[in-house]
Amino acid sequence: MVNKILLVGPPGSGKGTQGVRLSEILGLEHVAIGDLLRAEISSGSELGETIKAKVAAGELVDDDLILGLIETRVEEAAEKGYILDGFPRSVDQAQKGRKLAEPVGARPELVIYFDVPDDIVVDRLTARAEIEGRADDNEETIRHRLALFHETTKPLLEFYEKQGKARMIDATAPVDEVTEKILELMRG
Ligand code: AP5
């Protein structure tokens, strides 16, 4: 079974939900870039202050900062495997990540692409806003995050298809079914 996977998909497609579940089932570390950024913001650090506005506006945080988060984890990830959620978000980030991962044998083996229509995303995230109150879960910002996804992140599907690593899943299916599908793909 492969043990180095990327979860790629629009906001609200279920990456975080599945990352947590797969991590519990498989004992692999779930590295969620958005969670790491929100933890930094909550800590009140200077770094947190610099990224706060970008995350709240649904903009991408600078590549150098994101690569810094990846860099410190790459050797352990090569050894133990990983479920990486929220990186890369652009072909450019993927190419930069490859330079870090390749020398230590940490490149992803499988890329799960979560397919879900925009309207379902908007419904899910406006519902989540009432429960969790995330700063970026208002309709205007959700639409902006979606537009950014289509323009910048979606090209990763073709990028990883060319490498034979991408698998698209129907992320509108019930949570259990999505988990089972990913496990099936991981088993190969
Ligand atoms: P991040 O936290 O990664 O946000 P996101 O990609 O917009 O994704 P979400 O967390 O909103 O959704 P999800 O796909 O994880 O779905 P979830 O499981 O939560 O990033 C936040 C910000 O950080 C970015 O906007 C950017 O500013 C910055 N950032 C992050 N990575 C970066 C990078 N690499 N470079 C630069 N900047 C970066 O589910 C959503 C809801 O749907 C939940 O309520 C859930 O219960 C429900 N749900 C899940 N699955 C199902 C299902 N199958 N059926 C019905 N409901 C479901």
PDB file of C-alpha atoms in Angstrom, residues 4-141:
ATOM      1  CA  LYS A   4       2.808   9.113   0.643  1.00  0.00           C
ATOM      2  CA  ILE A   5      -0.313  10.842  -0.621  1.00  0.00           C
ATOM      3  CA  LEU A   6      -1.515  14.312  -1.517  1.00  0.00           C
ATOM      4  CA  LEU A   7      -5.101  15.488  -1.079  1.00  0.00           C
ATOM      5  CA  VAL A   8      -5.948  18.124  -3.699  1.00  0.00           C
ATOM      6  CA  GLY A   9      -9.331  19.732  -4.198  1.00  0.00           C
ATOM      7  CA  PRO A  10     -11.413  22.873  -3.886  1.00  0.00           C
ATOM      8  CA  PRO A  11     -12.247  24.422  -0.533  1.00  0.00           C
ATOM      9  CA  GLY A  12     -14.880  22.399   1.271  1.00  0.00           C
ATOM     10  CA  SER A  13     -14.315  19.280  -0.830  1.00  0.00           C
ATOM     11  CA  GLY A  14     -13.555  17.174   2.255  1.00  0.00           C
ATOM     12  CA  LYS A  15      -9.741  17.079   2.279  1.00  0.00           C
ATOM     13  CA  GLY A  16      -9.502  17.815   5.996  1.00  0.00           C
ATOM     14  CA  THR A  17     -12.289  15.389   6.916  1.00  0.00           C
ATOM     15  CA  GLN A  18     -10.660  12.578   4.958  1.00  0.00           C
ATOM     16  CA  GLY A  19      -7.145  13.477   6.110  1.00  0.00           C
ATOM     17  CA  VAL A  20      -8.145  13.003   9.750  1.00  0.00           C
ATOM     18  CA  ARG A  21      -9.973   9.732   9.049  1.00  0.00           C
ATOM     19  CA  LEU A  22      -7.175   8.236   6.949  1.00  0.00           C
ATOM     20  CA  SER A  23      -4.616   9.252   9.530  1.00  0.00           C
ATOM     21  CA  GLU A  24      -6.599   7.416  12.247  1.00  0.00           C
ATOM     22  CA  ILE A  25      -7.082   4.319  10.107  1.00  0.00           C
ATOM     23  CA  LEU A  26      -3.558   4.093   8.727  1.00  0.00           C
ATOM     24  CA  GLY A  27      -1.465   5.696  11.473  1.00  0.00           C
ATOM     25  CA  LEU A  28       0.046   8.158   9.006  1.00  0.00           C
ATOM     26  CA  GLU A  29       0.673  11.781   9.880  1.00  0.00           C
ATOM     27  CA  HIS A  30      -1.921  14.182   8.472  1.00  0.00           C
ATOM     28  CA  VAL A  31      -0.159  17.418   7.589  1.00  0.00           C
ATOM     29  CA  ALA A  32      -2.795  20.084   6.935  1.00  0.00           C
ATOM     30  CA  ILE A  33      -1.228  23.344   5.802  1.00  0.00           C
ATOM     31  CA  GLY A  34      -4.361  25.392   6.599  1.00  0.00           C
ATOM     32  CA  ASP A  35      -4.367  24.041  10.187  1.00  0.00           C
ATOM     33  CA  LEU A  36      -0.673  24.908  10.589  1.00  0.00           C
ATOM     34  CA  LEU A  37      -1.350  28.440   9.348  1.00  0.00           C
ATOM     35  CA  ARG A  38      -4.360  28.909  11.654  1.00  0.00           C
ATOM     36  CA  ALA A  39      -2.294  27.644  14.621  1.00  0.00           C
ATOM     37  CA  GLU A  40       0.383  30.220  13.800  1.00  0.00           C
ATOM     38  CA  ILE A  41      -2.251  32.970  13.623  1.00  0.00           C
ATOM     39  CA  SER A  42      -3.766  31.887  16.967  1.00  0.00           C
ATOM     40  CA  SER A  43      -0.344  31.919  18.623  1.00  0.00           C
ATOM     41  CA  GLY A  44      -0.245  35.700  18.089  1.00  0.00           C
ATOM     42  CA  SER A  45       3.312  35.496  16.678  1.00  0.00           C
ATOM     43  CA  GLU A  46       4.711  38.091  14.294  1.00  0.00           C
ATOM     44  CA  LEU A  47       4.576  35.485  11.534  1.00  0.00           C
ATOM     45  CA  GLY A  48       0.926  34.842  12.382  1.00  0.00           C
ATOM     46  CA  GLU A  49       0.188  38.541  12.015  1.00  0.00           C
ATOM     47  CA  THR A  50       1.729  38.637   8.541  1.00  0.00           C
ATOM     48  CA  ILE A  51      -0.380  35.733   7.240  1.00  0.00           C
ATOM     49  CA  LYS A  52      -3.648  36.550   9.016  1.00  0.00           C
ATOM     50  CA  ALA A  53      -4.997  38.993   6.419  1.00  0.00           C
ATOM     51  CA  LYS A  54      -4.160  36.710   3.490  1.00  0.00           C
ATOM     52  CA  VAL A  55      -5.876  33.681   4.986  1.00  0.00           C
ATOM     53  CA  ALA A  56      -8.950  35.732   5.975  1.00  0.00           C
ATOM     54  CA  ALA A  57      -9.176  37.106   2.413  1.00  0.00           C
ATOM     55  CA  GLY A  58      -8.784  33.651   0.869  1.00  0.00           C
ATOM     56  CA  GLU A  59      -5.498  34.604  -0.809  1.00  0.00           C
ATOM     57  CA  LEU A  60      -2.537  32.274  -1.029  1.00  0.00           C
ATOM     58  CA  VAL A  61       0.210  32.793   1.537  1.00  0.00           C
ATOM     59  CA  ASP A  62       3.695  33.368   0.062  1.00  0.00           C
ATOM     60  CA  ASP A  63       5.420  30.289  -1.299  1.00  0.00           C
ATOM     61  CA  ASP A  64       8.603  30.827   0.753  1.00  0.00           C
ATOM     62  CA  LEU A  65       6.666  30.644   3.992  1.00  0.00           C
ATOM     63  CA  ILE A  66       4.774  27.526   2.908  1.00  0.00           C
ATOM     64  CA  LEU A  67       7.965  25.848   1.672  1.00  0.00           C
ATOM     65  CA  GLY A  68       9.501  26.596   5.073  1.00  0.00           C
ATOM     66  CA  LEU A  69       6.710  24.606   6.743  1.00  0.00           C
ATOM     67  CA  ILE A  70       7.272  21.697   4.354  1.00  0.00           C
ATOM     68  CA  GLU A  71      11.060  21.734   4.595  1.00  0.00           C
ATOM     69  CA  THR A  72      11.182  20.976   8.319  1.00  0.00           C
ATOM     70  CA  ARG A  73       9.020  17.873   7.850  1.00  0.00           C
ATOM     71  CA  VAL A  74      10.372  16.368   4.678  1.00  0.00           C
ATOM     72  CA  GLU A  75      12.879  13.855   6.081  1.00  0.00           C
ATOM     73  CA  GLU A  76      10.467  12.383   8.602  1.00  0.00           C
ATOM     74  CA  ALA A  77       7.812  12.284   5.869  1.00  0.00           C
ATOM     75  CA  ALA A  78      10.136  10.276   3.616  1.00  0.00           C
ATOM     76  CA  GLU A  79      10.690   7.734   6.372  1.00  0.00           C
ATOM     77  CA  LYS A  80       7.204   7.407   7.854  1.00  0.00           C
ATOM     78  CA  GLY A  81       4.880   8.384   5.004  1.00  0.00           C
ATOM     79  CA  TYR A  82       2.302  11.156   5.060  1.00  0.00           C
ATOM     80  CA  ILE A  83      -1.095  12.494   4.092  1.00  0.00           C
ATOM     81  CA  LEU A  84      -0.465  16.021   2.870  1.00  0.00           C
ATOM     82  CA  ASP A  85      -3.552  18.250   2.676  1.00  0.00           C
ATOM     83  CA  GLY A  86      -3.324  21.739   1.155  1.00  0.00           C
ATOM     84  CA  PHE A  87       0.059  21.541  -0.549  1.00  0.00           C
ATOM     85  CA  PRO A  88       0.797  22.126  -3.343  1.00  0.00           C
ATOM     86  CA  ARG A  89      -1.752  24.733  -4.440  1.00  0.00           C
ATOM     87  CA  SER A  90      -0.089  25.582  -7.747  1.00  0.00           C
ATOM     88  CA  VAL A  91       2.152  23.943 -10.311  1.00  0.00           C
ATOM     89  CA  ASP A  92       4.860  26.333  -9.170  1.00  0.00           C
ATOM     90  CA  GLN A  93       4.564  25.101  -5.562  1.00  0.00           C
ATOM     91  CA  ALA A  94       4.622  21.500  -6.820  1.00  0.00           C
ATOM     92  CA  GLN A  95       7.877  22.111  -8.656  1.00  0.00           C
ATOM     93  CA  LYS A  96       9.444  23.791  -5.636  1.00  0.00           C
ATOM     94  CA  GLY A  97       8.212  20.987  -3.383  1.00  0.00           C
ATOM     95  CA  ARG A  98       9.703  18.419  -5.703  1.00  0.00           C
ATOM     96  CA  LYS A  99      13.155  19.962  -5.240  1.00  0.00           C
ATOM     97  CA  LEU A 100      12.835  19.444  -1.480  1.00  0.00           C
ATOM     98  CA  ALA A 101      11.269  15.987  -1.639  1.00  0.00           C
ATOM     99  CA  GLU A 102      13.253  14.285  -4.383  1.00  0.00           C
ATOM    100  CA  PRO A 103      16.693  14.198  -2.725  1.00  0.00           C
ATOM    101  CA  VAL A 104      15.298  12.459   0.390  1.00  0.00           C
ATOM    102  CA  GLY A 105      12.783  10.146  -1.326  1.00  0.00           C
ATOM    103  CA  ALA A 106       9.677  11.968  -0.079  1.00  0.00           C
ATOM    104  CA  ARG A 107       7.851  12.494  -3.387  1.00  0.00           C
ATOM    105  CA  PRO A 108       4.140  11.641  -3.380  1.00  0.00           C
ATOM    106  CA  GLU A 109       3.111   8.264  -4.783  1.00  0.00           C
ATOM    107  CA  LEU A 110      -0.571   9.058  -5.218  1.00  0.00           C
ATOM    108  CA  VAL A 111      -2.551  12.286  -5.669  1.00  0.00           C
ATOM    109  CA  ILE A 112      -6.236  12.192  -4.767  1.00  0.00           C
ATOM    110  CA  TYR A 113      -8.229  14.877  -6.584  1.00  0.00           C
ATOM    111  CA  PHE A 114     -11.548  15.686  -4.865  1.00  0.00           C
ATOM    112  CA  ASP A 115     -14.156  16.523  -7.510  1.00  0.00           C
ATOM    113  CA  VAL A 116     -17.148  18.539  -6.282  1.00  0.00           C
ATOM    114  CA  PRO A 117     -19.317  21.246  -7.924  1.00  0.00           C
ATOM    115  CA  ASP A 118     -18.934  24.841  -6.711  1.00  0.00           C
ATOM    116  CA  ASP A 119     -22.538  25.108  -5.479  1.00  0.00           C
ATOM    117  CA  ILE A 120     -22.076  22.184  -3.098  1.00  0.00           C
ATOM    118  CA  VAL A 121     -18.893  23.792  -1.770  1.00  0.00           C
ATOM    119  CA  VAL A 122     -20.747  27.033  -1.075  1.00  0.00           C
ATOM    120  CA  ASP A 123     -23.534  25.156   0.738  1.00  0.00           C
ATOM    121  CA  ARG A 124     -21.095  23.125   2.853  1.00  0.00           C
ATOM    122  CA  LEU A 125     -18.943  26.070   3.854  1.00  0.00           C
ATOM    123  CA  THR A 126     -21.767  28.469   4.645  1.00  0.00           C
ATOM    124  CA  ALA A 127     -23.169  25.705   6.895  1.00  0.00           C
ATOM    125  CA  ARG A 128     -19.746  25.215   8.515  1.00  0.00           C
ATOM    126  CA  ALA A 129     -19.458  28.989   9.109  1.00  0.00           C
ATOM    127  CA  GLU A 130     -22.343  28.805  11.574  1.00  0.00           C
ATOM    128  CA  ILE A 131     -20.588  26.088  13.574  1.00  0.00           C
ATOM    129  CA  GLU A 132     -16.881  26.924  13.365  1.00  0.00           C
ATOM    130  CA  GLY A 133     -16.869  30.624  12.446  1.00  0.00           C
ATOM    131  CA  ARG A 134     -13.768  30.479  10.226  1.00  0.00           C
ATOM    132  CA  ALA A 135     -12.818  33.967   9.028  1.00  0.00           C
ATOM    133  CA  ASP A 136     -12.704  32.802   5.387  1.00  0.00           C
ATOM    134  CA  ASP A 137     -16.094  31.020   5.375  1.00  0.00           C
ATOM    135  CA  ASN A 138     -18.354  33.895   4.259  1.00  0.00           C
ATOM    136  CA  GLU A 139     -19.909  33.639   0.802  1.00  0.00           C
ATOM    137  CA  GLU A 140     -17.812  36.358  -0.849  1.00  0.00           C
ATOM    138  CA  THR A 141     -14.531  34.835   0.346  1.00  0.00           C
TER     139      THR A 141
END
